[in-house]
mmCIF file of C-alpha atoms in Angstrom:
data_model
loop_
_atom_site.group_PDB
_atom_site.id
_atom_site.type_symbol
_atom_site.label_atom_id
_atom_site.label_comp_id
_atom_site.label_asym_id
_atom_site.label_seq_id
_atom_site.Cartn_x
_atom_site.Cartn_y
_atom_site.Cartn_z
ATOM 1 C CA UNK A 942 94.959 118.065 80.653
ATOM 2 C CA UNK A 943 94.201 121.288 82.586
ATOM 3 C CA UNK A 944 97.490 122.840 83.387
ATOM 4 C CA UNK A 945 97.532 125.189 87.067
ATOM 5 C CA UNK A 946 99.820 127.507 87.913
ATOM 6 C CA UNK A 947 100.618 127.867 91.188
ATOM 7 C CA UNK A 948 98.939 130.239 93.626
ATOM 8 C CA UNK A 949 100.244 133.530 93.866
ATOM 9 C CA UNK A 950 100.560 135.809 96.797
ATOM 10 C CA UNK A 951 97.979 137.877 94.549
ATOM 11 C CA UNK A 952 95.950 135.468 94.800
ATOM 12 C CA UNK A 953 95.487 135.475 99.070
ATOM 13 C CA UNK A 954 95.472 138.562 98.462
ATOM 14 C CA UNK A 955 92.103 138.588 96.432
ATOM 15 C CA UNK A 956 90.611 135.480 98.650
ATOM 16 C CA UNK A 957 91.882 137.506 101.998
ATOM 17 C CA UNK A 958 89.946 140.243 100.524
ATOM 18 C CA UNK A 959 87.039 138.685 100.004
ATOM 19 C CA UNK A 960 87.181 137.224 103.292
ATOM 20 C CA UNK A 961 87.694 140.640 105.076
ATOM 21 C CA UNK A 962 85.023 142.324 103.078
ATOM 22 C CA UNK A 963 82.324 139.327 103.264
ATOM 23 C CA UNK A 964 83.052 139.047 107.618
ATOM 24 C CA UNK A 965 86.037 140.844 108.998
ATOM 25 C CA UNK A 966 85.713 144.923 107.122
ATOM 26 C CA UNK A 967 82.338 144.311 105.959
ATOM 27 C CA UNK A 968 81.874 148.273 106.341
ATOM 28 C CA UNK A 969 85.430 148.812 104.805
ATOM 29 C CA UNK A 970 87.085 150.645 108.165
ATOM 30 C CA UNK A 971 89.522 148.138 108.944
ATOM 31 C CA UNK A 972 91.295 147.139 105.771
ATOM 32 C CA UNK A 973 93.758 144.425 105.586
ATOM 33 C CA UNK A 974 97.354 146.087 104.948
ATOM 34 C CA UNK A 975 99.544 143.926 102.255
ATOM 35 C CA UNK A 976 102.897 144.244 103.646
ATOM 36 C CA UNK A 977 106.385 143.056 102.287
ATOM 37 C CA UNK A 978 107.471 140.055 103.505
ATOM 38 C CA UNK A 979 108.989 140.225 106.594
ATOM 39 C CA UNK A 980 108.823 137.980 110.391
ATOM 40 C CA UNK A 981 105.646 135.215 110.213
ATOM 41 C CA UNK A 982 103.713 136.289 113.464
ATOM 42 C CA UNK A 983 104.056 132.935 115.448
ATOM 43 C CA UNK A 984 101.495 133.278 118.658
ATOM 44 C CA UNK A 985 98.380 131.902 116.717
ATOM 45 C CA UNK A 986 98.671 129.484 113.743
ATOM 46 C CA UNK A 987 96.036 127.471 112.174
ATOM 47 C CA UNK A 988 96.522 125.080 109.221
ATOM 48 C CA UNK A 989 94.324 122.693 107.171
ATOM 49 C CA UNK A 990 95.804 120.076 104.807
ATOM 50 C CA UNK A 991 95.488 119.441 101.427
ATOM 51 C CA UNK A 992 95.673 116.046 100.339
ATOM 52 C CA UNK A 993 95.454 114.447 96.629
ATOM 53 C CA UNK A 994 96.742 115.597 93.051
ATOM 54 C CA UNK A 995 98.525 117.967 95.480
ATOM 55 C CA UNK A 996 99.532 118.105 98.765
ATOM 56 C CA UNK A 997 100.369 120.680 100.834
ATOM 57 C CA UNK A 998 99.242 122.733 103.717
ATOM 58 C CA UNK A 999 97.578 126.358 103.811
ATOM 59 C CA UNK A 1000 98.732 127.807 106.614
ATOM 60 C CA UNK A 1001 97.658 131.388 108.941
ATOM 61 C CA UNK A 1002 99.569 133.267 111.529
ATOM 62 C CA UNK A 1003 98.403 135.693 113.872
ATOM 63 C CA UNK A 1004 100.010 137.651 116.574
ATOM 64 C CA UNK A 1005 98.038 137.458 119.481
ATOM 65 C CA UNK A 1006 96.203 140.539 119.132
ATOM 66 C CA UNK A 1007 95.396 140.185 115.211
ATOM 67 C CA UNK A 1008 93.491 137.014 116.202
ATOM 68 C CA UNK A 1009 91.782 137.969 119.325
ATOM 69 C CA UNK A 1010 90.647 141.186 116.730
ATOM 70 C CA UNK A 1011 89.693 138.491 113.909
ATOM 71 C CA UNK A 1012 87.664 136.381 116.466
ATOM 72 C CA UNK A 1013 85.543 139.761 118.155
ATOM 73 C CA UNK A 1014 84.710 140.449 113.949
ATOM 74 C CA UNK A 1015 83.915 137.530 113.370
ATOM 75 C CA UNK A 1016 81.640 136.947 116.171
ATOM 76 C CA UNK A 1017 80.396 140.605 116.200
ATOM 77 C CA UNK A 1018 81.776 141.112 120.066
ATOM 78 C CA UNK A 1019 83.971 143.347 121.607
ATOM 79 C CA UNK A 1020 87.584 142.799 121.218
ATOM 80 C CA UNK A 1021 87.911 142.355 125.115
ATOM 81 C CA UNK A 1022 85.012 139.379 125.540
ATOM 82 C CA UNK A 1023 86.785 137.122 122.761
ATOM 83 C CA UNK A 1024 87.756 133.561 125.046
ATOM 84 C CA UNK A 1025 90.528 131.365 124.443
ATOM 85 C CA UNK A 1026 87.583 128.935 122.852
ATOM 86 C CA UNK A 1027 86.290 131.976 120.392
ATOM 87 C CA UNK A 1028 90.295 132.499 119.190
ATOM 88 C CA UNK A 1029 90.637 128.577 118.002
ATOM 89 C CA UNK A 1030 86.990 128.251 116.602
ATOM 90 C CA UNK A 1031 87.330 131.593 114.746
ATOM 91 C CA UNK A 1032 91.507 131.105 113.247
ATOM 92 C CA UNK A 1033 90.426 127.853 112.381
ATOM 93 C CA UNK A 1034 87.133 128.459 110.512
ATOM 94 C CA UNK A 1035 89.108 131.392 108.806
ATOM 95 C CA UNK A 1036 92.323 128.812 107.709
ATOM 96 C CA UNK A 1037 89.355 126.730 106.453
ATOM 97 C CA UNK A 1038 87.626 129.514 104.231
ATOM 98 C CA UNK A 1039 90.960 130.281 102.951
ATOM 99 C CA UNK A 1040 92.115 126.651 102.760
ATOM 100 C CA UNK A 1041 89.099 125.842 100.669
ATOM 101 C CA UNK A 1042 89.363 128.770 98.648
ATOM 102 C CA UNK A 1043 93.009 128.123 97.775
ATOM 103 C CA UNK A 1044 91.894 124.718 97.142
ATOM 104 C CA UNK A 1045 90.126 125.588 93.867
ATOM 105 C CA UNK A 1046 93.638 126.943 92.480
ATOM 106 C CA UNK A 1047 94.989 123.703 92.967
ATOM 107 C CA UNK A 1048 94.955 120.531 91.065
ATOM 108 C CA UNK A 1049 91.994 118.219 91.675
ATOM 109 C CA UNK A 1050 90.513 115.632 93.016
ATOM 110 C CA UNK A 1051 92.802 116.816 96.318
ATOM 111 C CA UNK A 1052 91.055 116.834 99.721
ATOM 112 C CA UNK A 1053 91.260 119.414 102.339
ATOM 113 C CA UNK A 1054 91.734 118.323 106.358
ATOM 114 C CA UNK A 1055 89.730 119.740 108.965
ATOM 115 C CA UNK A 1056 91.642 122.817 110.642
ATOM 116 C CA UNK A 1057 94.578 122.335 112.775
ATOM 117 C CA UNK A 1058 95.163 125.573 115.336
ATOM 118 C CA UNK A 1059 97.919 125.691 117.599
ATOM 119 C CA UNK A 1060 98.882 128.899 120.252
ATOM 120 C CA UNK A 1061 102.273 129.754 120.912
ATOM 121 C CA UNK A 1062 103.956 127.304 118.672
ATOM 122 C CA UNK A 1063 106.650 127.271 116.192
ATOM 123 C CA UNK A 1064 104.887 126.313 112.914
ATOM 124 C CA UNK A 1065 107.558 123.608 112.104
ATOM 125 C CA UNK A 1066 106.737 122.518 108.732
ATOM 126 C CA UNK A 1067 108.829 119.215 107.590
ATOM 127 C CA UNK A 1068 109.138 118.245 104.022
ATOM 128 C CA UNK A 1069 107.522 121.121 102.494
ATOM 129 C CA UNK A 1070 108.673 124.610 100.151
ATOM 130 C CA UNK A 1071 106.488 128.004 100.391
ATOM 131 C CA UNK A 1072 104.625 128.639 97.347
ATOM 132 C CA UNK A 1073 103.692 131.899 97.893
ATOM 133 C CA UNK A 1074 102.923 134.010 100.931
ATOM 134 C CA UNK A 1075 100.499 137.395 102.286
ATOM 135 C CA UNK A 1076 102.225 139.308 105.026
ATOM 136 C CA UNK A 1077 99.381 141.947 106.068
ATOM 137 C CA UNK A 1078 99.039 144.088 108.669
ATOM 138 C CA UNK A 1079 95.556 144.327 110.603
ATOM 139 C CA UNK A 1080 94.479 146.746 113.381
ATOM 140 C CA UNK A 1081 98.193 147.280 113.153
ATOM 141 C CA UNK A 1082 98.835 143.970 113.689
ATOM 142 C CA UNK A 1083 100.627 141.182 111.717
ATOM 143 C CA UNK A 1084 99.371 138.387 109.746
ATOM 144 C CA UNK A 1085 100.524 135.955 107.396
ATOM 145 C CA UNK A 1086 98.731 133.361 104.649
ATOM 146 C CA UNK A 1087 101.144 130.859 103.419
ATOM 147 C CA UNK A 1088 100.452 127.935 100.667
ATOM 148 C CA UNK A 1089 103.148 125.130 101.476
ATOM 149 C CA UNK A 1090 103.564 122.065 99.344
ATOM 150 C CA UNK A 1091 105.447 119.033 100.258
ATOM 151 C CA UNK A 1092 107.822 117.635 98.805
ATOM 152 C CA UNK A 1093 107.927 114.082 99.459
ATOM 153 C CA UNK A 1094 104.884 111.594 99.513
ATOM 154 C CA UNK A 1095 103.316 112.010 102.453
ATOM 155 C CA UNK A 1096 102.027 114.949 103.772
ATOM 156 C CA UNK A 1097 102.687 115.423 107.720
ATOM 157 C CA UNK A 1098 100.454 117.267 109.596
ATOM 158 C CA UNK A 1099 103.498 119.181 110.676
ATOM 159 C CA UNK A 1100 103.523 121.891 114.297
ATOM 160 C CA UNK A 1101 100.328 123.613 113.971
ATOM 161 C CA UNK A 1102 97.898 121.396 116.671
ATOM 162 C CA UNK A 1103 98.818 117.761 114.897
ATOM 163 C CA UNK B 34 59.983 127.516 109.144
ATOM 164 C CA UNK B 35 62.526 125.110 111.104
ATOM 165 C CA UNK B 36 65.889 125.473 109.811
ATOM 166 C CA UNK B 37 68.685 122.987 111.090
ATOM 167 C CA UNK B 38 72.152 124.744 110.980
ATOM 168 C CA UNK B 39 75.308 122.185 110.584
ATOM 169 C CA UNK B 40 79.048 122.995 111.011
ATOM 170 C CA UNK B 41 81.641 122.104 113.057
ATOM 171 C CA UNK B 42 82.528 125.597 113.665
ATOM 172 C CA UNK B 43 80.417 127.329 116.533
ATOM 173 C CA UNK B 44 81.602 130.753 114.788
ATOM 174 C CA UNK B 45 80.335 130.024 111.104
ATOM 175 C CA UNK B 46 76.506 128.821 112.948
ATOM 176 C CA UNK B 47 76.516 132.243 114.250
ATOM 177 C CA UNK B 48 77.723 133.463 110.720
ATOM 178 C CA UNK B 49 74.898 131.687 109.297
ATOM 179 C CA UNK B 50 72.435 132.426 111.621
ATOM 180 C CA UNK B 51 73.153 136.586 111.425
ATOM 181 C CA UNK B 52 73.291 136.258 107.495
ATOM 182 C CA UNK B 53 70.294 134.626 107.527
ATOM 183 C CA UNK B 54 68.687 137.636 109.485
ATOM 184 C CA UNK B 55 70.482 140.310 107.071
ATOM 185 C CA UNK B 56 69.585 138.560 104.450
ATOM 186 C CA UNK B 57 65.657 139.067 105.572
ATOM 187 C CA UNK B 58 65.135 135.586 106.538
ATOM 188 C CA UNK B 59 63.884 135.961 110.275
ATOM 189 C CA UNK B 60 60.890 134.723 112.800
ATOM 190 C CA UNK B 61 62.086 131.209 111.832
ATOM 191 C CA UNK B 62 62.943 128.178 114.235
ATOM 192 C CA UNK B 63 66.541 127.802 114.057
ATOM 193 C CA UNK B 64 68.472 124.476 115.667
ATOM 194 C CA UNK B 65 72.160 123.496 115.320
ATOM 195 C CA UNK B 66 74.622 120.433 114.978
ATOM 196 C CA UNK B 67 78.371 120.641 115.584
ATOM 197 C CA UNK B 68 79.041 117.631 113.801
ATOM 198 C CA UNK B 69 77.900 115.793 110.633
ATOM 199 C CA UNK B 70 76.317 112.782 112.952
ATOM 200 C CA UNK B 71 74.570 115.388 114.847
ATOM 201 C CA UNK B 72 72.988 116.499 112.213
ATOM 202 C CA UNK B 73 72.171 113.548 110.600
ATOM 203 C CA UNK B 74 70.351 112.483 113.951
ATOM 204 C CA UNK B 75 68.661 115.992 114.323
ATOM 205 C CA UNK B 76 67.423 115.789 110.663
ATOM 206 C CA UNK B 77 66.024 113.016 111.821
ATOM 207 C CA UNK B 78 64.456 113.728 115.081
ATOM 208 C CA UNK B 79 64.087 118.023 114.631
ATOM 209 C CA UNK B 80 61.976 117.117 111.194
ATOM 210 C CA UNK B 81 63.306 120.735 109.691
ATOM 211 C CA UNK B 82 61.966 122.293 106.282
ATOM 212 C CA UNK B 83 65.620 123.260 105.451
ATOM 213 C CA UNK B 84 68.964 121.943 106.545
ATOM 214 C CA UNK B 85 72.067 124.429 105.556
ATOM 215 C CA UNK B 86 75.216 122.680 106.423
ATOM 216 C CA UNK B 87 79.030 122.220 105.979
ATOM 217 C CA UNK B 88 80.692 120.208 103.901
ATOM 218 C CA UNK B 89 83.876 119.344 106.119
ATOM 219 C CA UNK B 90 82.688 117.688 109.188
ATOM 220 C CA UNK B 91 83.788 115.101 111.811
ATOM 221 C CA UNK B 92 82.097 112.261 112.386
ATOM 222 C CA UNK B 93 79.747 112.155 108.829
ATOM 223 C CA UNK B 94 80.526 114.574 105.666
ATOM 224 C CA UNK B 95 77.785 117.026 105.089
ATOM 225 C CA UNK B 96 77.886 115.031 102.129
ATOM 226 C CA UNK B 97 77.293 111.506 103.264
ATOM 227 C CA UNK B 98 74.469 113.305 105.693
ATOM 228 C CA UNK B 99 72.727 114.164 102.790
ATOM 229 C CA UNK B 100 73.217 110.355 101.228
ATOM 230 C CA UNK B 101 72.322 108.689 104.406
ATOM 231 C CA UNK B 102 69.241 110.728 104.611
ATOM 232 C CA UNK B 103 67.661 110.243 101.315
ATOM 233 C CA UNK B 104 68.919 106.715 101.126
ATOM 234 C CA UNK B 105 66.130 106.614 104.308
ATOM 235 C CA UNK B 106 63.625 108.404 102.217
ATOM 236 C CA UNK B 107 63.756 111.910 104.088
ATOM 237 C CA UNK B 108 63.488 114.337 101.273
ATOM 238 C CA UNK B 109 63.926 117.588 103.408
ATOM 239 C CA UNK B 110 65.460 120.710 101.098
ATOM 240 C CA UNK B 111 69.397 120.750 101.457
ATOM 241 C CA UNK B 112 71.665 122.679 100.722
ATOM 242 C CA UNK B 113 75.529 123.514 100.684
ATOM 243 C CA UNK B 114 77.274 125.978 102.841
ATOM 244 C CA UNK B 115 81.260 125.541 102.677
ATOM 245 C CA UNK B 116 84.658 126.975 101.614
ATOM 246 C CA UNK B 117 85.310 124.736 98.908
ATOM 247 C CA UNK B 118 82.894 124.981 95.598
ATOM 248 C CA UNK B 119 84.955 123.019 92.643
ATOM 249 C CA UNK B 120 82.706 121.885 89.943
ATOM 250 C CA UNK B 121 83.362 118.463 91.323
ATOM 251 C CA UNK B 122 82.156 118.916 94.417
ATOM 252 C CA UNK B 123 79.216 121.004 93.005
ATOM 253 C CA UNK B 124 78.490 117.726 90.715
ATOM 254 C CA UNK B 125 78.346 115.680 93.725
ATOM 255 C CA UNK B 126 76.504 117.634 95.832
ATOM 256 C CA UNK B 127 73.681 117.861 93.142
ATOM 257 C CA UNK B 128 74.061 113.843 92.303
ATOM 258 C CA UNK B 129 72.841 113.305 96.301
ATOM 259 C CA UNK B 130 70.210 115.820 96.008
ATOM 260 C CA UNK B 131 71.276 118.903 96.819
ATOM 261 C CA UNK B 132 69.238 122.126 95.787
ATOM 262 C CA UNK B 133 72.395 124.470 95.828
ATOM 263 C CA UNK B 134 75.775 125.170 97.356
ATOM 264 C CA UNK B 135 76.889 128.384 98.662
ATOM 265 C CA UNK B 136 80.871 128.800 98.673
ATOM 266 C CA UNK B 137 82.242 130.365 102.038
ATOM 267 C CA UNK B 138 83.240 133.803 102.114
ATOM 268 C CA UNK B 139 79.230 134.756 101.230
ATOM 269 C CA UNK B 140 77.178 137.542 101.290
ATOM 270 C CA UNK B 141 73.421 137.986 102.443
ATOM 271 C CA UNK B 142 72.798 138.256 98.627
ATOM 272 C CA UNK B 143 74.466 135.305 98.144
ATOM 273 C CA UNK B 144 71.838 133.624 100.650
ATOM 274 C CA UNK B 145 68.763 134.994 98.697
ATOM 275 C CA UNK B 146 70.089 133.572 95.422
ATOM 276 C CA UNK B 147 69.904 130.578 96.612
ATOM 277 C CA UNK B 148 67.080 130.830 99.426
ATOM 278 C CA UNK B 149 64.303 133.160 98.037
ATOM 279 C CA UNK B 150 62.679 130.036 96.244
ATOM 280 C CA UNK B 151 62.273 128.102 99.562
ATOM 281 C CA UNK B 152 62.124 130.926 102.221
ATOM 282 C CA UNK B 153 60.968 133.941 100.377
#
Protein backbone atom coordinates (compact mmCIF):
# COMPACT_ATOMS: atom_id res chain seq x y z
CA UNK A 1 0.00 0.00 0.00
CA UNK A 2 1.53 3.40 -0.90
CA UNK A 3 1.64 5.38 2.25
CA UNK A 4 1.30 9.69 1.69
CA UNK A 5 2.17 12.06 3.92
CA UNK A 6 0.37 14.92 4.03
CA UNK A 7 1.10 18.08 2.06
CA UNK A 8 3.29 20.45 3.54
CA UNK A 9 3.28 24.18 3.40
CA UNK A 10 6.72 23.39 1.52
CA UNK A 11 5.07 21.86 -0.70
CA UNK A 12 2.64 25.13 -2.05
CA UNK A 13 5.42 26.56 -1.70
CA UNK A 14 7.29 24.59 -4.55
CA UNK A 15 3.83 24.22 -6.71
CA UNK A 16 3.19 28.22 -6.03
CA UNK A 17 6.58 28.53 -7.39
CA UNK A 18 6.22 26.81 -10.23
CA UNK A 19 3.10 28.49 -10.90
CA UNK A 20 4.62 32.04 -10.52
CA UNK A 21 7.63 31.21 -12.57
CA UNK A 22 5.69 29.18 -15.47
CA UNK A 23 2.76 32.48 -15.71
CA UNK A 24 2.78 35.02 -12.95
CA UNK A 25 7.15 36.04 -12.55
CA UNK A 26 8.00 34.35 -15.64
CA UNK A 27 10.96 37.03 -15.87
CA UNK A 28 11.62 36.60 -12.04
CA UNK A 29 10.75 40.54 -11.00
CA UNK A 30 7.86 39.90 -8.98
CA UNK A 31 8.61 37.03 -6.66
CA UNK A 32 6.13 35.51 -4.43
CA UNK A 33 7.12 36.47 -0.66
CA UNK A 34 6.60 33.31 1.88
CA UNK A 35 5.39 34.99 4.87
CA UNK A 36 4.60 33.62 8.47
CA UNK A 37 1.32 32.85 9.03
CA UNK A 38 -0.67 35.54 9.87
CA UNK A 39 -4.64 37.09 8.73
CA UNK A 40 -6.09 34.86 5.46
CA UNK A 41 -6.81 37.82 2.97
CA UNK A 42 -10.67 37.33 2.62
CA UNK A 43 -11.81 39.73 -0.53
CA UNK A 44 -11.15 37.00 -3.26
CA UNK A 45 -11.34 33.23 -2.53
CA UNK A 46 -11.48 30.45 -4.92
CA UNK A 47 -11.70 26.74 -4.00
CA UNK A 48 -11.94 23.40 -5.89
CA UNK A 49 -12.87 20.13 -4.15
CA UNK A 50 -11.31 17.07 -3.79
CA UNK A 51 -13.36 14.15 -3.64
CA UNK A 52 -12.38 10.25 -3.19
CA UNK A 53 -9.61 8.34 -1.09
CA UNK A 54 -9.53 11.90 0.32
CA UNK A 55 -11.56 14.66 0.61
CA UNK A 56 -10.92 17.96 1.19
CA UNK A 57 -10.81 21.34 -0.36
CA UNK A 58 -7.70 23.44 -1.72
CA UNK A 59 -8.45 26.66 -1.08
CA UNK A 60 -6.81 30.55 -2.35
CA UNK A 61 -7.24 33.95 -0.89
CA UNK A 62 -6.50 37.13 -2.34
CA UNK A 63 -6.87 40.63 -1.19
CA UNK A 64 -8.37 42.53 -3.75
CA UNK A 65 -5.40 43.94 -5.22
CA UNK A 66 -3.20 40.58 -5.20
CA UNK A 67 -5.91 39.16 -7.52
CA UNK A 68 -6.68 41.97 -9.77
CA UNK A 69 -2.41 41.80 -10.07
CA UNK A 70 -2.67 37.83 -10.61
CA UNK A 71 -5.45 38.27 -13.30
CA UNK A 72 -3.39 41.42 -15.46
CA UNK A 73 -0.21 38.47 -15.33
CA UNK A 74 -2.00 36.12 -16.20
CA UNK A 75 -3.68 37.67 -19.06
CA UNK A 76 -0.59 39.80 -19.99
CA UNK A 77 -2.75 43.28 -19.43
CA UNK A 78 -2.33 46.12 -17.45
CA UNK A 79 -3.21 45.92 -13.89
CA UNK A 80 -5.93 48.71 -14.43
CA UNK A 81 -7.96 46.86 -17.57
CA UNK A 82 -8.42 43.52 -15.43
CA UNK A 83 -12.75 43.22 -15.24
CA UNK A 84 -14.64 41.73 -12.59
CA UNK A 85 -15.04 38.64 -15.30
CA UNK A 86 -10.96 38.44 -15.81
CA UNK A 87 -10.60 38.31 -11.61
CA UNK A 88 -13.03 35.01 -11.33
CA UNK A 89 -11.77 33.28 -14.61
CA UNK A 90 -8.12 33.94 -13.63
CA UNK A 91 -8.41 32.98 -9.28
CA UNK A 92 -10.24 30.17 -10.40
CA UNK A 93 -8.03 28.69 -13.16
CA UNK A 94 -5.10 29.41 -10.65
CA UNK A 95 -7.08 27.36 -7.48
CA UNK A 96 -7.40 24.74 -10.27
CA UNK A 97 -3.58 24.52 -11.27
CA UNK A 98 -2.86 24.40 -7.69
CA UNK A 99 -5.81 22.15 -6.80
CA UNK A 100 -4.63 19.66 -9.36
CA UNK A 101 -1.19 19.92 -8.45
CA UNK A 102 -1.88 19.29 -4.76
CA UNK A 103 -3.96 16.56 -5.97
CA UNK A 104 -1.00 14.33 -6.93
CA UNK A 105 0.21 14.52 -3.11
CA UNK A 106 -2.87 13.06 -2.15
CA UNK A 107 -4.23 9.62 -2.02
CA UNK A 108 -5.83 8.31 -5.22
CA UNK A 109 -8.37 7.58 -7.14
CA UNK A 110 -9.83 11.15 -5.52
CA UNK A 111 -11.50 13.60 -7.95
CA UNK A 112 -11.07 17.25 -8.10
CA UNK A 113 -14.39 19.76 -8.58
CA UNK A 114 -14.44 22.42 -10.97
CA UNK A 115 -13.38 25.86 -9.23
CA UNK A 116 -15.58 27.57 -6.86
CA UNK A 117 -14.67 31.63 -6.58
CA UNK A 118 -16.45 33.80 -4.37
CA UNK A 119 -15.69 37.96 -3.75
CA UNK A 120 -16.06 39.41 -0.52
CA UNK A 121 -16.97 36.36 1.41
CA UNK A 122 -16.04 34.73 4.56
CA UNK A 123 -14.52 31.38 3.46
CA UNK A 124 -16.67 29.40 6.03
CA UNK A 125 -15.37 26.01 5.86
CA UNK A 126 -17.68 23.33 7.88
CA UNK A 127 -16.39 20.00 8.87
CA UNK A 128 -12.92 20.39 7.84
CA UNK A 129 -9.03 20.86 9.73
CA UNK A 130 -6.09 22.87 7.81
CA UNK A 131 -3.44 20.67 6.69
CA UNK A 132 -1.03 23.00 5.91
CA UNK A 133 -1.03 26.57 4.68
CA UNK A 134 1.29 29.42 2.30
CA UNK A 135 0.84 32.94 3.54
CA UNK A 136 2.83 35.03 0.75
CA UNK A 137 3.03 38.33 0.03
CA UNK A 138 2.74 39.57 -3.75
CA UNK A 139 3.20 43.09 -5.20
CA UNK A 140 3.04 43.69 -1.50
CA UNK A 141 0.01 42.14 -1.24
CA UNK A 142 -1.35 39.10 0.71
CA UNK A 143 -2.13 35.70 -0.31
CA UNK A 144 -2.87 32.51 1.12
CA UNK A 145 -2.93 28.55 -0.24
CA UNK A 146 -4.63 26.35 2.18
CA UNK A 147 -5.16 22.32 1.86
CA UNK A 148 -8.35 21.54 4.10
CA UNK A 149 -9.57 18.04 4.72
CA UNK A 150 -12.84 17.11 6.13
CA UNK A 151 -13.53 15.41 8.64
CA UNK A 152 -16.72 13.74 8.33
CA UNK A 153 -18.12 11.88 5.17
CA UNK A 154 -19.23 14.23 3.05
CA UNK A 155 -17.47 16.91 1.74
CA UNK A 156 -19.56 20.36 1.58
CA UNK A 157 -18.80 22.68 -0.85
CA UNK A 158 -18.52 25.07 2.03
CA UNK A 159 -18.54 29.56 1.50
CA UNK A 160 -16.39 29.98 -1.41
CA UNK A 161 -19.26 30.42 -4.53
CA UNK A 162 -21.23 26.91 -3.53
CA UNK B 1 -2.77 23.77 -39.39
CA UNK B 2 -6.30 24.12 -37.52
CA UNK B 3 -5.90 23.74 -33.94
CA UNK B 4 -9.13 23.54 -31.68
CA UNK B 5 -8.36 24.96 -28.14
CA UNK B 6 -10.73 23.45 -25.18
CA UNK B 7 -11.06 24.73 -21.56
CA UNK B 8 -13.46 26.09 -19.54
CA UNK B 9 -11.26 28.82 -18.54
CA UNK B 10 -11.19 31.87 -21.07
CA UNK B 11 -7.70 32.76 -19.28
CA UNK B 12 -5.85 29.30 -19.79
CA UNK B 13 -7.16 29.53 -24.00
CA UNK B 14 -5.25 32.65 -24.00
CA UNK B 15 -2.43 30.80 -21.99
CA UNK B 16 -2.44 28.26 -24.57
CA UNK B 17 -2.77 30.23 -27.41
CA UNK B 18 0.47 32.73 -26.35
CA UNK B 19 2.51 29.48 -25.40
CA UNK B 20 1.78 28.14 -28.45
CA UNK B 21 3.29 31.33 -30.20
CA UNK B 22 6.47 31.32 -27.74
CA UNK B 23 6.82 28.09 -28.19
CA UNK B 24 7.30 28.80 -32.22
CA UNK B 25 4.11 27.34 -33.20
CA UNK B 26 2.43 30.33 -35.18
CA UNK B 27 0.54 31.17 -38.73
CA UNK B 28 -1.87 28.39 -37.63
CA UNK B 29 -5.83 28.50 -37.54
CA UNK B 30 -6.71 28.56 -34.02
CA UNK B 31 -10.63 27.99 -32.74
CA UNK B 32 -11.90 27.56 -29.15
CA UNK B 33 -14.57 25.71 -26.92
CA UNK B 34 -15.48 26.76 -23.38
CA UNK B 35 -16.91 23.59 -22.58
CA UNK B 36 -16.26 19.86 -23.16
CA UNK B 37 -19.69 19.61 -25.42
CA UNK B 38 -18.43 22.48 -27.33
CA UNK B 39 -15.70 20.93 -28.22
CA UNK B 40 -16.90 17.76 -28.90
CA UNK B 41 -19.37 19.49 -31.47
CA UNK B 42 -16.52 21.74 -32.93
CA UNK B 43 -14.28 18.62 -33.37
CA UNK B 44 -16.87 17.64 -35.19
CA UNK B 45 -17.94 20.42 -37.36
CA UNK B 46 -14.24 22.68 -37.29
CA UNK B 47 -12.51 19.19 -38.69
CA UNK B 48 -9.04 20.41 -36.79
CA UNK B 49 -5.55 18.56 -37.25
CA UNK B 50 -5.00 18.95 -33.44
CA UNK B 51 -7.32 19.39 -30.52
CA UNK B 52 -5.38 20.53 -27.10
CA UNK B 53 -7.86 20.51 -24.35
CA UNK B 54 -8.69 20.34 -20.57
CA UNK B 55 -9.35 17.68 -18.67
CA UNK B 56 -11.95 19.26 -16.10
CA UNK B 57 -14.83 20.48 -18.04
CA UNK B 58 -18.62 21.06 -17.72
CA UNK B 59 -20.86 19.55 -19.71
CA UNK B 60 -18.39 16.43 -21.25
CA UNK B 61 -14.78 15.56 -19.64
CA UNK B 62 -11.99 16.29 -22.00
CA UNK B 63 -11.82 12.77 -21.42
CA UNK B 64 -15.14 11.41 -22.51
CA UNK B 65 -14.63 14.07 -25.64
CA UNK B 66 -11.91 12.13 -26.66
CA UNK B 67 -14.06 8.62 -26.14
CA UNK B 68 -17.07 9.96 -27.82
CA UNK B 69 -15.01 11.01 -30.70
CA UNK B 70 -13.14 7.95 -31.58
CA UNK B 71 -16.03 5.78 -30.59
CA UNK B 72 -17.46 7.86 -33.99
CA UNK B 73 -14.34 7.03 -35.85
CA UNK B 74 -12.73 10.67 -35.85
CA UNK B 75 -9.11 9.94 -35.32
CA UNK B 76 -7.91 13.66 -35.10
CA UNK B 77 -4.39 13.97 -32.87
CA UNK B 78 -5.32 14.75 -29.11
CA UNK B 79 -3.81 15.65 -26.60
CA UNK B 80 -3.87 16.60 -22.76
CA UNK B 81 -3.55 20.01 -21.33
CA UNK B 82 -4.56 20.09 -17.44
CA UNK B 83 -3.45 20.56 -13.80
CA UNK B 84 -3.73 17.15 -12.76
CA UNK B 85 -1.12 14.43 -14.39
CA UNK B 86 -1.30 11.17 -11.91
CA UNK B 87 -0.16 8.10 -13.61
CA UNK B 88 -3.79 7.15 -13.53
CA UNK B 89 -5.03 9.69 -15.33
CA UNK B 90 -2.00 9.52 -17.73
CA UNK B 91 -3.07 5.63 -18.21
CA UNK B 92 -6.43 6.69 -19.14
CA UNK B 93 -5.79 9.31 -21.23
CA UNK B 94 -3.49 7.02 -23.40
CA UNK B 95 -6.21 3.94 -23.16
CA UNK B 96 -8.76 6.57 -25.23
CA UNK B 97 -6.12 7.57 -27.54
CA UNK B 98 -4.39 10.23 -26.44
CA UNK B 99 -0.86 11.17 -27.96
CA UNK B 100 0.35 13.03 -24.71
CA UNK B 101 -0.65 15.06 -21.69
CA UNK B 102 0.88 18.19 -20.63
CA UNK B 103 0.44 18.94 -16.72
CA UNK B 104 -0.59 22.69 -15.98
CA UNK B 105 1.87 24.99 -14.76
CA UNK B 106 3.90 24.40 -18.40
CA UNK B 107 6.44 25.92 -20.20
CA UNK B 108 6.83 26.64 -24.07
CA UNK B 109 9.41 23.76 -23.85
CA UNK B 110 7.07 21.77 -22.35
CA UNK B 111 4.77 22.36 -25.57
CA UNK B 112 7.59 21.32 -28.04
CA UNK B 113 8.16 18.05 -26.17
CA UNK B 114 5.14 17.11 -26.83
CA UNK B 115 4.22 19.11 -30.16
CA UNK B 116 7.39 19.13 -32.39
CA UNK B 117 6.32 15.62 -33.83
CA UNK B 118 2.92 16.95 -35.08
CA UNK B 119 3.58 20.75 -35.57
CA UNK B 120 7.26 21.03 -36.08
Amino acid sequence: MIEYPSPTADDLLVIAEQVWSSYLDPEGVNPLIQMPPGETPKEVSAAVSVTGAWRGHVVISFSAAASRHAAAGLLGVDYDDVSTADITDAVGELVNIIGGNVKSLLPEPSALSLPHVQTGGSGHWPNVKEICSLFGLWHNEPLTVSVLEGTSSTVEAGGVGA
Amino acid sequence: MKILIADDSRVMRQIVTRTLRQAGYEGHTLVEASDGREAYNTAKSEKPDLVLSDWNMPEMTGVEVLRQLRAEGVQVPFGFVTSEGTPEMRQAAEAAGALFLITKPFTPESFKDALDSILG
